[in-house]
Amino acid sequence: MPRILVVEDDADQREIRCLILERSGHTAQAAACSADALAHVDAHDSDCVLMDLRLPRPSDGLQLIQDIRARDARLPLVVLSGWPEDLEKSPLAGAVSATLKKPVATDRLLRTINRLLPVLLLLLICAGMSRAQSRAFPFQVAQAGEVLAELTMSSPGSDWAVAGKEGSLAAISVDAQPAQHLMVTGPERTYHIFLGQLAAGPHTLKVERQAADSAAGAGLAVFGARFEKSGSDFIANAPILLARLNTLGKFTDVPLMAYCTRGHDEDGSFLEYTVIFTNEDGGTSTRDLMARWGRTTDIEYIYRVWLDAAGKPKKTLIQTKGHEDVPYNGIRIGSHPVLMPVTDNNMVEPAAENASRLRYQLTPVLADLSDGAREKVMDAAPFTYEIASKELQREGKLRPFGTFQGENISDARNYLVVELKVSSTLAGVQVLIQRKGEKKWRGSALGLGKDFIERSGWVRTRVELPPGTTASDLTGFGAECLSQRDLVRQPIAKNGRCAVEAIGRIFFLDRDYKPGPRIPIAGFPDGGWQMEAGELFTLALQ
């Protein structure tokens, strides 16, 4: 295991950092002062140093950096400080491997350390794989019924953006039944699955790394499991999803999470299940996804079920080829239908239980979308933004800002995410943004009429802006209405209208691809904006 020397004079902070490192598969060594740290360096028993700068004074940290470099010029050295300017203004700034400002996200801290330990990381991966090849969790079920599991896992050495290091596939089985699977990537995270109907009594859940479907450079570490019995109807009817056959072994279009919404129509109350995939290899292009949906994941409703008074399915629909809704006529395991995507844009069909070697049983999140777009589910699970962005990078779907390369987009962190509640008739809406010092406006549709948003309700879009743009750089916000009718030889010049009824959440992704703070928009009228096709409204932000 790589040995990380943690130098911190605050005992609580030192303990927390050591715990984070050890839970991520490292060996943490603690030093409360410079003398303790230099003793480890002199003994050559540390592979990397993670140190505070104020020990307690900045001069103490700077002296320690100088002393370490006098002993070992190549030892990776990471400075973690709330005042990085103490180092940046010093001649010793170039003597450290990396500087991170407190507070720092755990995943960023671990990525920084791992990046400095390429050879040792390989040893960590091998050791982690050996340690986690098979881990069993005995548990008891007091009364027969649906059981949920939460698994805390990480994939040491993984990076979804890098071929050969994408992640590890965890195979999860209960009492030697057919396995279900989870794609594990990145630092420690809790994964949620349903185990189906289990009888009362003792059971054993086993987690194994499935080498054939794991990246060679990614390990698997399993930290713990928690079990819970569920009596919810939306759990009992959640679909089992098999992996699309042309994605096997390719780390693409992977199911990230699922959610369920409740609805009501003339046939009664229903449950609707939606899956969020990392991307879609077919259907809407990456550029169009950003303009019309405000994200690059593929979010697809796959199953809708109406229940009778006894809680049994009385009517069902699935979304299949061509976005057609057809009744589900396949097998069920308990009340769970078995579905598999059969198109590159993840439309589904009923499937035999063994139709694909990978099987996902993701616990759906119960979502209320009455006050926002469905992408709000991703906001509550920010890892979805990071993985989706990294998949674009690995698949060559990114371009430099300010260039045109077909359907490619620039770095997702260059885009402003905008949520609106709209109502359109024979027309579509795009969002306009103006930056400080610029006279021009930038549109979400990039000049393409087909990328104006035609649907009504809560929607999201994104506007591409120069790298490094922040909320303080925004000076104008607007919306434009465009007719979606062919006006050739029609007597009425403008035959569509749009209404922007409300503005929802607006934000940038931060450097770690997580949703940033909400950007307020002041001055939007209570009655919203009512526009005829060809009209636009704007308001000043500063």
Coordinates of C-alpha atoms in Angstrom, one line a residue:
M1 CA 0.0 0.0 0.0
P2 CA 1.3 3.5 -0.7
R3 CA 2.3 5.2 2.5
I4 CA 1.1 8.8 2.9
L5 CA 2.7 10.9 5.5
V6 CA 0.1 13.4 7.0
V7 CA 1.7 16.4 8.6
E8 CA -0.8 18.4 10.5
D9 CA -0.6 20.1 13.9
D10 CA -4.4 20.1 14.5
A11 CA -5.1 16.6 16.0
D12 CA -8.7 16.5 14.7
Q13 CA -7.8 17.4 11.2
R14 CA -4.9 15.0 11.3
E15 CA -7.2 12.1 12.4
I16 CA -9.8 12.9 9.7
R17 CA -7.3 13.0 6.9
C18 CA -5.7 9.7 8.0
L19 CA -9.1 8.1 8.1
I20 CA -10.0 9.3 4.6
L21 CA -6.7 7.9 3.2
E22 CA -7.0 4.6 5.0
R23 CA -10.6 4.1 3.8
S24 CA -9.3 4.7 0.3
G25 CA -6.8 1.9 0.5
H26 CA -3.7 3.9 1.5
T27 CA -1.5 3.5 4.6
A28 CA -1.6 6.8 6.6
Q29 CA 1.3 7.9 8.8
A30 CA 0.7 10.8 11.2
A31 CA 3.1 13.5 12.1
A32 CA 2.1 16.3 14.5
C33 CA 5.2 18.5 13.9
S34 CA 8.2 19.0 11.5
A35 CA 10.5 16.9 13.6
D36 CA 8.2 13.9 13.4
A37 CA 7.8 14.4 9.7
L38 CA 11.5 14.5 9.0
A39 CA 12.0 11.3 11.0
H40 CA 9.8 9.5 8.5
V41 CA 11.6 11.1 5.6
D42 CA 15.0 10.1 7.0
A43 CA 13.7 6.6 7.4
H44 CA 12.6 6.5 3.8
D45 CA 9.3 4.9 4.9
S46 CA 6.9 7.4 3.2
D47 CA 5.8 7.4 -0.5
C48 CA 4.1 10.8 -0.4
V49 CA 3.8 13.8 2.0
L50 CA 0.5 15.6 2.6
M51 CA 1.1 18.6 4.7
D52 CA -0.5 21.7 6.1
L53 CA 1.5 24.9 5.6
R54 CA 0.9 26.6 8.9
L55 CA 2.6 24.4 11.5
P56 CA 1.5 26.6 13.2
R57 CA 3.2 29.5 11.3
P58 CA 3.7 29.6 7.5
S59 CA 7.4 29.9 8.1
D60 CA 7.4 26.5 9.8
G61 CA 5.8 24.9 6.8
L62 CA 8.1 26.6 4.4
Q63 CA 11.1 25.4 6.4
L64 CA 9.8 21.9 6.4
I65 CA 9.4 21.9 2.6
Q66 CA 13.0 23.1 2.3
D67 CA 14.2 20.4 4.7
I68 CA 12.3 17.6 2.9
R69 CA 13.7 18.7 -0.4
A70 CA 17.2 18.7 1.0
R71 CA 16.8 15.1 1.9
D72 CA 14.7 13.8 -1.1
A73 CA 14.3 15.9 -4.2
R74 CA 11.8 13.4 -5.8
L75 CA 9.4 12.6 -2.9
P76 CA 5.8 13.7 -3.9
L77 CA 4.8 16.6 -1.7
V78 CA 1.3 17.9 -1.6
V79 CA 0.5 21.1 0.4
L80 CA -3.1 21.5 1.8
S81 CA -3.7 25.0 3.1
G82 CA -6.4 27.6 3.6
W83 CA -3.9 30.2 2.6
P84 CA -2.1 28.9 -0.5
E85 CA -0.8 32.5 -1.1
D86 CA 1.7 31.9 1.7
L87 CA 3.4 29.4 -0.6
E88 CA 2.7 31.0 -3.9
K89 CA 4.6 34.1 -3.0
S90 CA 7.6 32.0 -1.8
P91 CA 10.6 30.8 -3.9
L92 CA 9.7 27.3 -2.6
A93 CA 6.4 27.3 -4.6
G94 CA 8.1 25.2 -7.3
A95 CA 9.4 22.7 -4.8
V96 CA 6.0 21.1 -4.2
S97 CA 4.2 18.6 -6.4
A98 CA 0.7 20.1 -5.9
T99 CA -1.1 22.8 -3.8
L100 CA -4.7 22.4 -2.7
K101 CA -6.8 25.1 -1.0
K102 CA -8.9 24.1 2.0
P103 CA -11.6 23.0 2.1
V104 CA -11.0 20.5 -0.7
A105 CA -13.4 17.7 -1.9
T106 CA -12.3 14.3 -0.9
D107 CA -12.3 12.9 -4.4
R108 CA -10.1 15.8 -5.6
L109 CA -7.6 15.2 -2.8
L110 CA -7.4 11.5 -3.6
R111 CA -7.1 12.1 -7.3
T112 CA -4.2 14.5 -6.7
I113 CA -2.4 12.0 -4.5
N114 CA -3.0 9.0 -6.9
R115 CA -1.8 11.0 -9.9
L116 CA 1.5 11.4 -8.1
L117 CA 1.9 7.7 -7.4
P118 CA 1.6 6.0 -10.8
V119 CA 3.9 3.0 -10.0
L120 CA 2.8 2.7 -6.4
L121 CA -0.8 3.0 -7.5
L122 CA -0.5 -0.2 -9.6
L123 CA 0.6 -2.0 -6.4
L124 CA -2.3 -0.6 -4.6
I125 CA -4.7 -1.7 -7.3
C126 CA -3.3 -5.3 -7.3
A127 CA -3.4 -5.4 -3.5
G128 CA -7.0 -4.0 -3.5
M129 CA -8.2 -6.5 -6.1
S130 CA -6.7 -9.3 -4.1
R131 CA -8.3 -8.0 -0.9
A132 CA -11.7 -7.4 -2.5
Q133 CA -11.9 -10.4 -4.9
S134 CA -14.6 -11.9 -2.6
R135 CA -16.3 -10.3 0.3
A136 CA -19.3 -11.7 2.0
F137 CA -21.9 -10.0 4.2
P138 CA -24.2 -12.2 6.3
F139 CA -27.5 -10.7 7.2
Q140 CA -30.9 -11.6 8.6
V141 CA -34.4 -11.0 7.2
A142 CA -37.0 -10.9 10.0
Q143 CA -40.0 -11.2 7.7
A144 CA -40.2 -12.2 4.0
G145 CA -40.4 -9.3 1.6
E146 CA -38.5 -6.9 -0.6
V147 CA -35.0 -6.1 0.6
L148 CA -32.7 -3.2 -0.3
A149 CA -28.9 -3.0 0.1
E150 CA -26.5 -0.1 0.3
L151 CA -22.9 -1.0 -0.6
T152 CA -20.0 1.4 0.1
M153 CA -17.3 0.8 -2.5
S154 CA -14.6 2.5 -4.5
S155 CA -12.4 1.7 -7.5
P156 CA -8.7 2.6 -6.7
G157 CA -6.9 3.7 -9.8
S158 CA -10.0 4.2 -11.9
D159 CA -10.7 7.2 -14.1
W160 CA -13.8 7.1 -16.3
A161 CA -12.0 9.5 -18.7
V162 CA -9.1 7.2 -19.4
A163 CA -9.3 4.1 -21.5
G164 CA -8.1 1.1 -19.6
K165 CA -8.8 2.7 -16.2
E166 CA -12.6 3.3 -16.5
G167 CA -13.8 1.3 -13.5
S168 CA -14.5 -2.2 -12.0
L169 CA -17.6 -4.2 -12.3
A170 CA -18.9 -5.6 -9.0
A171 CA -20.9 -8.8 -9.3
I172 CA -23.3 -9.1 -6.4
S173 CA -25.2 -12.3 -5.5
V174 CA -27.4 -13.4 -2.7
D175 CA -27.3 -17.1 -1.6
A176 CA -25.7 -18.1 -4.9
Q177 CA -28.6 -16.7 -7.0
P178 CA -27.9 -15.1 -10.4
A179 CA -25.7 -12.1 -9.9
Q180 CA -26.6 -8.5 -10.5
H181 CA -24.0 -5.9 -11.2
L182 CA -22.7 -2.4 -10.5
M183 CA -20.1 -0.4 -12.4
V184 CA -17.9 1.1 -9.7
T185 CA -15.6 4.1 -10.5
G186 CA -13.9 6.8 -8.6
P187 CA -13.5 7.3 -4.8
E188 CA -15.7 5.8 -2.1
R189 CA -19.4 6.1 -2.7
T190 CA -22.6 4.4 -1.6
Y191 CA -24.5 2.4 -4.2
H192 CA -28.1 1.5 -3.8
I193 CA -29.7 -1.8 -5.2
F194 CA -32.7 -3.9 -4.6
L195 CA -32.3 -7.6 -3.9
G196 CA -35.9 -8.6 -4.7
Q197 CA -38.1 -10.9 -2.5
L198 CA -36.2 -12.7 0.2
A199 CA -37.5 -15.3 2.6
A200 CA -37.3 -14.8 6.4
G201 CA -34.1 -16.1 7.9
P202 CA -30.3 -15.8 7.3
H203 CA -28.8 -14.8 4.0
T204 CA -25.4 -13.9 2.6
L205 CA -24.6 -11.2 0.1
K206 CA -21.3 -11.7 -1.8
V207 CA -19.5 -9.0 -3.8
E208 CA -16.8 -10.0 -6.3
R209 CA -14.8 -8.1 -8.9
Q210 CA -15.8 -9.4 -12.3
A211 CA -12.5 -9.2 -14.1
A212 CA -13.7 -9.8 -17.6
D213 CA -15.9 -6.7 -17.5
S214 CA -13.5 -4.5 -15.4
A215 CA -10.8 -2.2 -16.7
A216 CA -7.3 -3.6 -16.2
G217 CA -6.1 -0.5 -14.4
A218 CA -9.1 -0.2 -11.9
G219 CA -9.4 -2.1 -8.6
L220 CA -12.3 -2.7 -6.4
A221 CA -12.5 -1.9 -2.7
V222 CA -15.6 -2.9 -0.7
F223 CA -16.0 -1.2 2.6
G224 CA -19.4 -2.2 4.0
A225 CA -23.0 -3.1 3.4
R226 CA -26.3 -2.2 5.0
F227 CA -29.7 -3.9 4.5
E228 CA -33.3 -2.7 4.8
K229 CA -36.7 -4.3 4.2
S230 CA -39.0 -2.3 2.0
G231 CA -42.8 -2.3 1.8
S232 CA -43.1 0.4 -0.9
D233 CA -45.0 -0.3 -4.1
F234 CA -42.4 1.6 -6.1
I235 CA -39.7 -0.7 -4.9
A236 CA -41.7 -3.9 -5.5
N237 CA -42.4 -3.0 -9.1
A238 CA -39.0 -1.5 -10.0
P239 CA -37.7 -2.9 -13.3
I240 CA -34.7 -5.2 -13.7
L241 CA -32.5 -3.8 -16.5
L242 CA -30.1 -5.9 -18.5
A243 CA -27.1 -4.3 -20.2
R244 CA -27.4 -3.5 -23.9
L245 CA -25.5 -6.1 -25.8
N246 CA -23.3 -3.8 -27.8
T247 CA -22.1 -2.0 -24.7
L248 CA -20.7 -5.1 -23.0
G249 CA -17.0 -4.5 -22.2
K250 CA -17.1 -1.0 -23.6
F251 CA -17.8 1.2 -20.6
T252 CA -20.4 3.2 -22.5
D253 CA -24.1 4.1 -21.9
V254 CA -23.9 2.5 -18.4
P255 CA -27.0 2.9 -16.2
L256 CA -26.1 5.3 -13.4
M257 CA -29.3 5.6 -11.4
A258 CA -33.0 5.2 -11.6
Y259 CA -36.0 7.2 -10.3
C260 CA -39.7 6.8 -10.1
T261 CA -42.5 9.3 -10.3
R262 CA -46.2 8.9 -9.4
G263 CA -48.9 10.0 -11.8
H264 CA -52.7 9.8 -12.4
D265 CA -54.8 9.6 -15.5
E266 CA -58.2 8.2 -16.6
D267 CA -56.9 4.6 -15.8
G268 CA -56.0 5.5 -12.3
S269 CA -52.7 6.0 -10.4
F270 CA -49.5 4.8 -12.0
L271 CA -45.8 4.5 -11.3
E272 CA -43.3 5.6 -14.0
Y273 CA -39.7 4.4 -13.9
T274 CA -36.8 6.3 -15.6
V275 CA -33.2 5.4 -15.9
I276 CA -30.2 7.8 -16.3
F277 CA -27.5 6.4 -18.5
T278 CA -24.0 7.9 -18.8
N279 CA -24.7 8.9 -22.5
E280 CA -26.4 7.7 -25.6
D281 CA -24.4 6.3 -28.5
G282 CA -27.3 6.9 -30.9
G283 CA -30.3 9.3 -31.2
T284 CA -29.8 12.9 -30.1
S285 CA -26.3 14.2 -30.7
T286 CA -24.2 15.5 -27.9
R287 CA -24.6 19.1 -29.2
D288 CA -28.3 18.8 -29.4
L289 CA -28.6 17.2 -25.9
M290 CA -26.9 20.2 -24.4
A291 CA -29.1 22.7 -26.2
R292 CA -32.5 20.9 -25.9
W293 CA -32.0 19.0 -22.6
G294 CA -29.2 20.7 -20.7
R295 CA -27.1 17.6 -20.1
T296 CA -25.3 14.8 -21.9
T297 CA -26.7 11.8 -19.9
D298 CA -29.5 9.9 -21.5
I299 CA -32.6 10.0 -19.4
E300 CA -35.2 7.6 -20.6
Y301 CA -38.6 6.5 -19.2
I302 CA -38.6 2.7 -19.6
Y303 CA -41.7 1.4 -17.7
R304 CA -45.1 2.6 -16.5
V305 CA -47.4 0.5 -14.4
W306 CA -51.0 0.9 -13.1
L307 CA -51.8 -1.2 -10.0
D308 CA -55.1 -2.7 -9.0
A309 CA -56.5 -2.6 -5.5
A310 CA -54.4 -5.6 -4.5
G311 CA -51.2 -3.9 -5.7
K312 CA -50.9 -6.1 -8.8
P313 CA -50.2 -4.7 -12.3
K314 CA -53.4 -4.1 -14.2
K315 CA -51.9 -2.1 -17.1
T316 CA -48.3 -1.6 -18.3
L317 CA -46.4 0.3 -20.9
I318 CA -42.8 0.4 -21.9
Q319 CA -40.9 2.8 -24.2
T320 CA -39.6 0.8 -27.2
K321 CA -38.1 1.5 -30.6
G322 CA -39.2 4.8 -32.2
H323 CA -40.2 6.1 -28.7
E324 CA -43.4 4.1 -29.0
D325 CA -45.4 3.1 -25.9
V326 CA -46.5 -0.6 -26.0
P327 CA -47.8 -3.0 -23.2
Y328 CA -45.2 -5.0 -21.4
N329 CA -45.6 -8.7 -22.2
G330 CA -42.5 -10.2 -20.7
I331 CA -41.5 -12.2 -17.7
R332 CA -41.5 -10.9 -14.1
I333 CA -39.3 -11.9 -11.2
G334 CA -41.7 -11.3 -8.3
S335 CA -43.3 -8.1 -9.5
H336 CA -40.2 -6.9 -11.3
P337 CA -40.3 -6.8 -15.1
V338 CA -37.1 -7.6 -17.0
L339 CA -36.1 -5.1 -19.7
M340 CA -33.1 -4.6 -21.9
P341 CA -32.2 -1.6 -24.1
V342 CA -32.2 -2.7 -27.8
T343 CA -31.3 0.6 -29.6
D344 CA -28.4 2.9 -29.3
N345 CA -30.6 5.5 -27.7
N346 CA -31.7 3.0 -25.0
M347 CA -35.2 2.1 -26.0
V348 CA -36.2 -1.2 -24.3
E349 CA -37.9 -4.5 -24.9
P350 CA -38.9 -7.4 -22.7
A351 CA -35.9 -9.7 -22.2
A352 CA -35.2 -13.2 -21.0
E353 CA -33.4 -13.3 -17.6
N354 CA -30.2 -14.5 -19.3
A355 CA -30.4 -12.3 -22.4
S356 CA -27.3 -10.3 -21.3
R357 CA -24.5 -11.2 -18.9
L358 CA -24.9 -8.0 -17.0
R359 CA -27.9 -7.1 -14.9
Y360 CA -28.7 -4.0 -13.0
Q361 CA -31.2 -3.7 -10.1
L362 CA -30.8 0.0 -9.2
T363 CA -33.0 1.2 -6.3
P364 CA -35.2 3.9 -7.8
V365 CA -35.3 7.3 -6.1
L366 CA -38.9 8.6 -5.6
A367 CA -38.9 12.0 -7.3
D368 CA -41.3 14.9 -7.3
L369 CA -40.8 16.9 -10.6
S370 CA -43.6 19.4 -9.9
D371 CA -41.2 22.2 -9.2
G372 CA -38.3 21.5 -11.6
A373 CA -37.0 19.6 -14.7
R374 CA -36.2 15.9 -14.4
E375 CA -32.5 16.8 -14.5
K376 CA -33.0 17.9 -10.9
V377 CA -32.5 14.2 -10.0
M378 CA -29.0 14.6 -11.2
D379 CA -28.4 17.6 -9.0
A380 CA -29.1 15.4 -6.0
A381 CA -26.5 12.9 -7.3
P382 CA -23.7 15.1 -8.6
F383 CA -21.4 12.2 -9.5
T384 CA -23.7 11.8 -12.5
Y385 CA -22.3 15.0 -14.0
E386 CA -18.7 14.0 -13.5
I387 CA -19.1 10.5 -15.1
A388 CA -21.1 11.8 -18.0
S389 CA -18.5 14.5 -18.7
K390 CA -15.6 12.1 -18.5
E391 CA -17.3 9.7 -20.9
L392 CA -17.4 12.4 -23.5
Q393 CA -13.7 13.1 -23.0
R394 CA -12.8 9.4 -23.4
E395 CA -15.0 9.0 -26.5
G396 CA -13.6 12.0 -28.3
K397 CA -16.8 14.1 -28.2
L398 CA -15.1 17.2 -26.9
R399 CA -13.7 20.2 -28.9
P400 CA -11.8 23.3 -27.9
F401 CA -14.0 26.3 -27.0
G402 CA -14.7 28.6 -29.9
T403 CA -14.3 25.9 -32.6
F404 CA -16.8 23.9 -34.6
Q405 CA -16.4 20.2 -34.9
G406 CA -19.7 18.7 -36.0
E407 CA -21.7 17.4 -33.0
N408 CA -18.9 17.8 -30.4
I409 CA -19.1 20.2 -27.5
S410 CA -16.5 22.0 -25.4
D411 CA -15.8 21.2 -21.7
A412 CA -19.0 20.8 -19.8
R413 CA -17.7 23.3 -17.2
N414 CA -17.9 26.1 -19.9
Y415 CA -21.7 25.9 -20.0
L416 CA -24.3 27.8 -17.9
V417 CA -27.1 25.5 -16.9
V418 CA -30.5 27.2 -17.2
E419 CA -33.9 25.8 -16.0
L420 CA -37.1 27.4 -17.1
K421 CA -40.8 26.6 -17.0
V422 CA -42.2 27.3 -20.4
S423 CA -45.4 26.9 -22.4
S424 CA -45.0 27.0 -26.2
T425 CA -47.5 26.7 -29.1
L426 CA -46.1 25.9 -32.6
A427 CA -42.8 27.5 -31.4
G428 CA -39.6 26.9 -29.5
V429 CA -37.5 28.8 -27.0
Q430 CA -33.8 29.5 -26.6
V431 CA -31.9 31.2 -23.8
L432 CA -29.7 34.2 -24.4
I433 CA -26.7 35.3 -22.2
Q434 CA -24.6 38.4 -22.4
R435 CA -21.2 38.7 -20.7
K436 CA -19.5 41.7 -19.2
G437 CA -17.5 43.7 -21.7
E438 CA -19.3 42.1 -24.7
K439 CA -22.0 43.6 -26.9
K440 CA -23.0 40.2 -28.4
W441 CA -25.4 37.7 -26.9
R442 CA -24.8 33.9 -26.9
G443 CA -27.7 31.5 -27.5
S444 CA -28.3 28.1 -26.2
A445 CA -29.4 26.8 -29.7
L446 CA -26.1 27.9 -31.3
G447 CA -28.1 29.3 -34.2
L448 CA -29.9 26.1 -35.0
G449 CA -33.7 26.3 -35.2
K450 CA -34.0 22.6 -34.4
D451 CA -32.3 23.2 -31.1
F452 CA -34.9 25.6 -29.8
I453 CA -36.9 23.9 -27.0
E454 CA -40.4 23.0 -28.3
R455 CA -41.8 21.1 -25.4
S456 CA -43.7 22.7 -22.5
G457 CA -43.3 22.4 -18.7
W458 CA -40.0 22.5 -16.8
V459 CA -37.0 22.3 -19.1
R460 CA -33.3 22.7 -19.0
T461 CA -30.8 24.0 -21.5
R462 CA -27.1 25.1 -21.5
V463 CA -25.4 28.1 -22.9
E464 CA -21.7 27.8 -23.9
L465 CA -19.5 30.6 -22.5
P466 CA -15.8 31.2 -22.6
P467 CA -13.7 29.1 -20.1
G468 CA -13.5 30.6 -16.7
T469 CA -16.8 32.6 -16.9
T470 CA -18.4 33.1 -13.5
A471 CA -21.7 34.5 -12.3
S472 CA -20.1 37.9 -11.8
D473 CA -19.3 38.0 -15.6
L474 CA -23.0 37.7 -16.6
T475 CA -24.7 41.0 -17.4
G476 CA -27.7 40.0 -19.5
F477 CA -30.3 37.2 -19.5
G478 CA -33.0 36.7 -22.1
A479 CA -35.2 34.3 -24.1
E480 CA -36.2 34.2 -27.7
C481 CA -39.2 32.6 -29.4
L482 CA -38.9 31.0 -32.8
S483 CA -41.7 29.6 -35.0
Q484 CA -41.4 25.9 -35.7
R485 CA -43.8 26.0 -38.7
D486 CA -42.9 26.3 -42.3
L487 CA -43.9 29.8 -43.2
V488 CA -43.5 29.5 -47.0
R489 CA -46.6 30.8 -48.8
Q490 CA -48.5 31.2 -45.4
P491 CA -50.4 34.4 -45.0
I492 CA -49.6 34.8 -41.3
A493 CA -46.0 35.8 -40.8
K494 CA -45.9 34.8 -37.1
N495 CA -48.0 31.8 -36.1
G496 CA -46.4 30.6 -32.9
R497 CA -46.0 31.9 -29.3
C498 CA -44.0 31.1 -26.2
A499 CA -44.3 31.9 -22.5
V500 CA -41.5 31.8 -20.0
E501 CA -43.6 31.3 -16.8
A502 CA -40.8 30.9 -14.3
I503 CA -37.0 30.7 -13.9
G504 CA -35.7 27.7 -11.9
R505 CA -32.1 26.8 -11.0
I506 CA -29.2 28.4 -12.9
F507 CA -25.6 27.3 -12.2
F508 CA -22.2 26.4 -13.5
L509 CA -20.5 23.1 -12.9
D510 CA -17.5 23.6 -10.6
R511 CA -13.9 22.3 -11.3
D512 CA -14.9 18.8 -10.0
Y513 CA -18.0 18.8 -12.3
K514 CA -20.4 19.3 -9.4
P515 CA -23.3 21.7 -9.6
G516 CA -22.2 25.1 -8.3
P517 CA -24.2 27.7 -6.3
R518 CA -27.5 28.8 -7.7
I519 CA -27.3 32.1 -9.6
P520 CA -30.2 34.4 -8.8
I521 CA -32.0 36.3 -11.6
A522 CA -33.5 39.5 -10.2
G523 CA -36.2 41.5 -12.1
F524 CA -38.1 38.7 -13.7
P525 CA -41.8 39.8 -13.8
D526 CA -44.4 37.9 -11.8
G527 CA -46.4 37.3 -14.9
G528 CA -43.4 35.9 -16.8
W529 CA -42.6 36.7 -20.5
Q530 CA -45.3 36.3 -23.2
M531 CA -43.7 36.2 -26.6
E532 CA -44.9 35.9 -30.2
A533 CA -42.6 34.0 -32.6
G534 CA -39.8 36.3 -33.6
E535 CA -39.8 38.2 -30.3
L536 CA -37.3 38.2 -27.5
F537 CA -37.1 39.5 -24.0
T538 CA -34.0 40.5 -22.0
L539 CA -33.2 41.8 -18.6
A540 CA -30.0 43.3 -17.1
L541 CA -28.3 41.3 -14.4
Q542 CA -25.9 44.0 -13.2

